[in-house]
């Protein structure tokens, strides 16, 4: 069984969770990076003209720098991101729709300052070509909680 932990982290929080998960579960680790990196002002959601707001409200694709090598070798993917507007950031949608998810198992994990994961899985489903088996989805407050849940699944 080949495992991958792929994540997008805007400010480093999700990255810490992903690194801990990858180490504990012995997975490959892959950072999802937008072609144009975010600046601090891009992420200032309090500014209605900030890039993060324009992308989300405008439903814009956010191109990624690259996709994982040997994608076909992975059968289980842990996919992490911060919650933006009660869903996944657009860069996650672009990442998902650029891959074939046929035959894969998927577990979504998110970080958030206060929101839960809500209907994120349902909102992400149209971007998951090949309809992977969704193992679960949640917002985690600690990497220990995330790792415990991942171990329950496998």
mmCIF file of C-alpha atoms in Angstrom:
data_model
loop_
_atom_site.group_PDB
_atom_site.id
_atom_site.type_symbol
_atom_site.label_atom_id
_atom_site.label_comp_id
_atom_site.label_asym_id
_atom_site.label_seq_id
_atom_site.Cartn_x
_atom_site.Cartn_y
_atom_site.Cartn_z
ATOM 1 C CA UNK A 1 0.000 0.000 0.000
ATOM 2 C CA UNK A 2 1.509 3.308 -1.120
ATOM 3 C CA UNK A 3 0.489 6.362 0.878
ATOM 4 C CA UNK A 4 0.795 10.053 0.089
ATOM 5 C CA UNK A 5 0.245 13.103 2.265
ATOM 6 C CA UNK A 6 -0.385 16.096 -0.006
ATOM 7 C CA UNK A 7 -1.099 19.506 1.447
ATOM 8 C CA UNK A 8 -1.433 23.200 0.832
ATOM 9 C CA UNK A 9 -0.411 25.461 3.690
ATOM 10 C CA UNK A 10 -0.930 29.211 3.541
ATOM 11 C CA UNK A 11 0.837 30.160 6.758
ATOM 12 C CA UNK A 12 2.555 26.984 7.946
ATOM 13 C CA UNK A 13 -0.126 25.476 10.194
ATOM 14 C CA UNK A 14 -1.320 22.792 7.793
ATOM 15 C CA UNK A 15 2.293 22.042 6.867
ATOM 16 C CA UNK A 16 3.098 21.114 10.488
ATOM 17 C CA UNK A 17 0.131 18.743 10.627
ATOM 18 C CA UNK A 18 1.051 17.198 7.268
ATOM 19 C CA UNK A 19 4.660 16.645 8.296
ATOM 20 C CA UNK A 20 3.611 14.965 11.551
ATOM 21 C CA UNK A 21 1.097 12.766 9.720
ATOM 22 C CA UNK A 22 3.595 11.777 7.026
ATOM 23 C CA UNK A 23 6.176 10.800 9.619
ATOM 24 C CA UNK A 24 3.731 8.855 11.809
ATOM 25 C CA UNK A 25 2.070 7.033 8.896
ATOM 26 C CA UNK A 26 5.258 6.584 6.842
ATOM 27 C CA UNK A 27 3.867 8.368 3.779
ATOM 28 C CA UNK A 28 5.473 10.375 1.040
ATOM 29 C CA UNK A 29 5.013 14.114 1.565
ATOM 30 C CA UNK A 30 4.034 16.540 -1.191
ATOM 31 C CA UNK A 31 3.536 20.303 -0.861
ATOM 32 C CA UNK A 32 0.899 21.736 -3.183
ATOM 33 C CA UNK A 33 2.290 25.086 -4.273
ATOM 34 C CA UNK A 34 0.502 27.691 -6.376
ATOM 35 C CA UNK A 35 2.403 28.870 -9.457
ATOM 36 C CA UNK A 36 2.327 32.356 -7.992
ATOM 37 C CA UNK A 37 3.124 32.149 -4.267
ATOM 38 C CA UNK A 38 0.880 33.978 -1.836
ATOM 39 C CA UNK A 39 2.178 37.063 -0.072
ATOM 40 C CA UNK A 40 1.018 38.183 3.351
ATOM 41 C CA UNK A 41 -1.246 40.809 1.755
ATOM 42 C CA UNK A 42 -2.688 38.170 -0.612
ATOM 43 C CA UNK A 43 -3.891 36.246 2.449
ATOM 44 C CA UNK A 44 -5.445 39.214 4.278
ATOM 45 C CA UNK A 45 -9.047 38.001 4.130
ATOM 46 C CA UNK A 46 -10.203 41.180 5.905
ATOM 47 C CA UNK A 47 -9.362 43.124 2.726
ATOM 48 C CA UNK A 48 -12.135 42.463 0.183
ATOM 49 C CA UNK A 49 -9.648 43.062 -2.645
ATOM 50 C CA UNK A 50 -7.070 40.569 -1.352
ATOM 51 C CA UNK A 51 -6.100 37.782 -3.727
ATOM 52 C CA UNK A 52 -7.602 35.038 -1.534
ATOM 53 C CA UNK A 53 -10.989 36.792 -1.626
ATOM 54 C CA UNK A 54 -10.904 37.503 -5.367
ATOM 55 C CA UNK A 55 -10.023 33.858 -6.099
ATOM 56 C CA UNK A 56 -12.675 32.347 -3.847
ATOM 57 C CA UNK A 57 -15.509 34.706 -4.719
ATOM 58 C CA UNK A 58 -14.599 34.641 -8.421
ATOM 59 C CA UNK A 59 -14.243 30.823 -8.389
ATOM 60 C CA UNK A 60 -10.898 31.209 -10.127
ATOM 61 C CA UNK A 61 -8.539 28.349 -10.846
ATOM 62 C CA UNK A 62 -5.230 28.695 -9.045
ATOM 63 C CA UNK A 63 -2.603 26.852 -11.122
ATOM 64 C CA UNK A 64 -0.204 24.604 -9.217
ATOM 65 C CA UNK A 65 3.550 24.424 -9.775
ATOM 66 C CA UNK A 66 3.583 20.643 -10.208
ATOM 67 C CA UNK A 67 1.817 17.387 -9.495
ATOM 68 C CA UNK A 68 3.239 14.382 -7.612
ATOM 69 C CA UNK A 69 5.497 12.054 -9.547
ATOM 70 C CA UNK A 70 4.343 8.434 -9.691
ATOM 71 C CA UNK A 71 0.753 9.451 -8.945
ATOM 72 C CA UNK A 72 -0.539 6.090 -10.156
ATOM 73 C CA UNK A 73 1.480 4.289 -7.467
ATOM 74 C CA UNK A 74 -0.482 5.823 -4.589
ATOM 75 C CA UNK A 75 -3.632 4.079 -3.463
ATOM 76 C CA UNK A 76 -4.362 6.233 -0.393
ATOM 77 C CA UNK A 77 -4.017 10.002 -0.232
ATOM 78 C CA UNK A 78 -4.252 12.222 2.834
ATOM 79 C CA UNK A 79 -5.118 15.682 1.504
ATOM 80 C CA UNK A 80 -4.711 18.665 3.816
ATOM 81 C CA UNK A 81 -5.516 22.362 3.604
ATOM 82 C CA UNK A 82 -6.765 25.302 5.653
ATOM 83 C CA UNK A 83 -10.486 26.031 5.550
ATOM 84 C CA UNK A 84 -11.268 29.112 3.484
ATOM 85 C CA UNK A 85 -14.874 30.291 3.314
ATOM 86 C CA UNK A 86 -16.131 26.969 4.666
ATOM 87 C CA UNK A 87 -14.322 24.987 1.988
ATOM 88 C CA UNK A 88 -11.020 24.094 0.407
ATOM 89 C CA UNK A 89 -8.891 26.857 -1.145
ATOM 90 C CA UNK A 90 -9.164 27.044 -4.925
ATOM 91 C CA UNK A 91 -5.606 25.744 -5.316
ATOM 92 C CA UNK A 92 -6.868 22.433 -3.870
ATOM 93 C CA UNK A 93 -9.652 22.302 -6.443
ATOM 94 C CA UNK A 94 -7.143 22.886 -9.249
ATOM 95 C CA UNK A 95 -4.845 20.205 -7.823
ATOM 96 C CA UNK A 96 -7.702 17.706 -7.573
ATOM 97 C CA UNK A 97 -9.097 18.237 -11.046
ATOM 98 C CA UNK A 98 -5.627 17.841 -12.571
ATOM 99 C CA UNK A 99 -5.389 14.202 -11.449
ATOM 100 C CA UNK A 100 -7.164 10.884 -11.980
ATOM 101 C CA UNK A 101 -8.500 9.687 -8.611
ATOM 102 C CA UNK A 102 -9.799 6.340 -9.908
ATOM 103 C CA UNK A 103 -9.141 3.497 -7.487
ATOM 104 C CA UNK A 104 -7.810 5.789 -4.762
ATOM 105 C CA UNK A 105 -8.879 6.231 -1.160
ATOM 106 C CA UNK A 106 -8.978 9.816 0.066
ATOM 107 C CA UNK A 107 -8.926 11.315 3.535
ATOM 108 C CA UNK A 108 -9.403 15.073 3.853
ATOM 109 C CA UNK A 109 -7.866 16.893 6.797
ATOM 110 C CA UNK A 110 -8.109 20.579 7.433
ATOM 111 C CA UNK A 111 -6.918 23.224 9.832
ATOM 112 C CA UNK A 112 -9.039 26.167 10.851
ATOM 113 C CA UNK A 113 -9.162 28.961 13.363
ATOM 114 C CA UNK A 114 -12.807 28.282 14.092
ATOM 115 C CA UNK A 115 -14.750 26.752 11.194
ATOM 116 C CA UNK A 116 -15.538 23.081 10.870
ATOM 117 C CA UNK A 117 -15.158 21.167 7.615
ATOM 118 C CA UNK A 118 -18.862 21.509 6.804
ATOM 119 C CA UNK A 119 -19.709 20.439 3.261
ATOM 120 C CA UNK A 120 -16.131 20.663 2.008
ATOM 121 C CA UNK A 121 -16.110 17.049 0.801
ATOM 122 C CA UNK A 122 -19.298 17.561 -1.188
ATOM 123 C CA UNK A 123 -17.992 20.820 -2.663
ATOM 124 C CA UNK A 124 -14.733 19.129 -3.669
ATOM 125 C CA UNK A 125 -16.395 16.054 -5.232
ATOM 126 C CA UNK A 126 -16.903 17.581 -8.723
ATOM 127 C CA UNK A 127 -13.123 18.119 -8.979
ATOM 128 C CA UNK A 128 -12.251 14.500 -8.124
ATOM 129 C CA UNK A 129 -12.142 12.754 -11.496
ATOM 130 C CA UNK A 130 -12.613 9.016 -11.025
ATOM 131 C CA UNK A 131 -14.588 9.244 -7.785
ATOM 132 C CA UNK A 132 -12.208 8.080 -5.054
ATOM 133 C CA UNK A 133 -13.484 6.363 -1.917
ATOM 134 C CA UNK A 134 -13.757 9.052 0.747
ATOM 135 C CA UNK A 135 -12.437 7.636 4.013
ATOM 136 C CA UNK A 136 -13.362 10.687 6.040
ATOM 137 C CA UNK A 137 -12.933 14.393 6.479
ATOM 138 C CA UNK A 138 -12.395 16.642 9.438
ATOM 139 C CA UNK A 139 -10.867 19.743 10.950
ATOM 140 C CA UNK A 140 -8.205 18.774 13.450
ATOM 141 C CA UNK A 141 -7.032 20.853 16.376
ATOM 142 C CA UNK A 142 -3.887 18.796 17.005
ATOM 143 C CA UNK A 143 -1.630 16.588 14.900
ATOM 144 C CA UNK A 144 -2.063 13.860 17.531
ATOM 145 C CA UNK A 145 -5.813 13.845 16.944
ATOM 146 C CA UNK A 146 -5.222 13.676 13.169
ATOM 147 C CA UNK A 147 -2.740 10.797 13.441
ATOM 148 C CA UNK A 148 -5.053 8.816 15.725
ATOM 149 C CA UNK A 149 -7.904 9.186 13.215
ATOM 150 C CA UNK A 150 -5.682 8.202 10.281
ATOM 151 C CA UNK A 151 -4.538 5.056 12.112
ATOM 152 C CA UNK A 152 -8.161 4.101 12.755
ATOM 153 C CA UNK A 153 -8.848 4.273 9.026
ATOM 154 C CA UNK A 154 -5.993 2.087 7.845
#
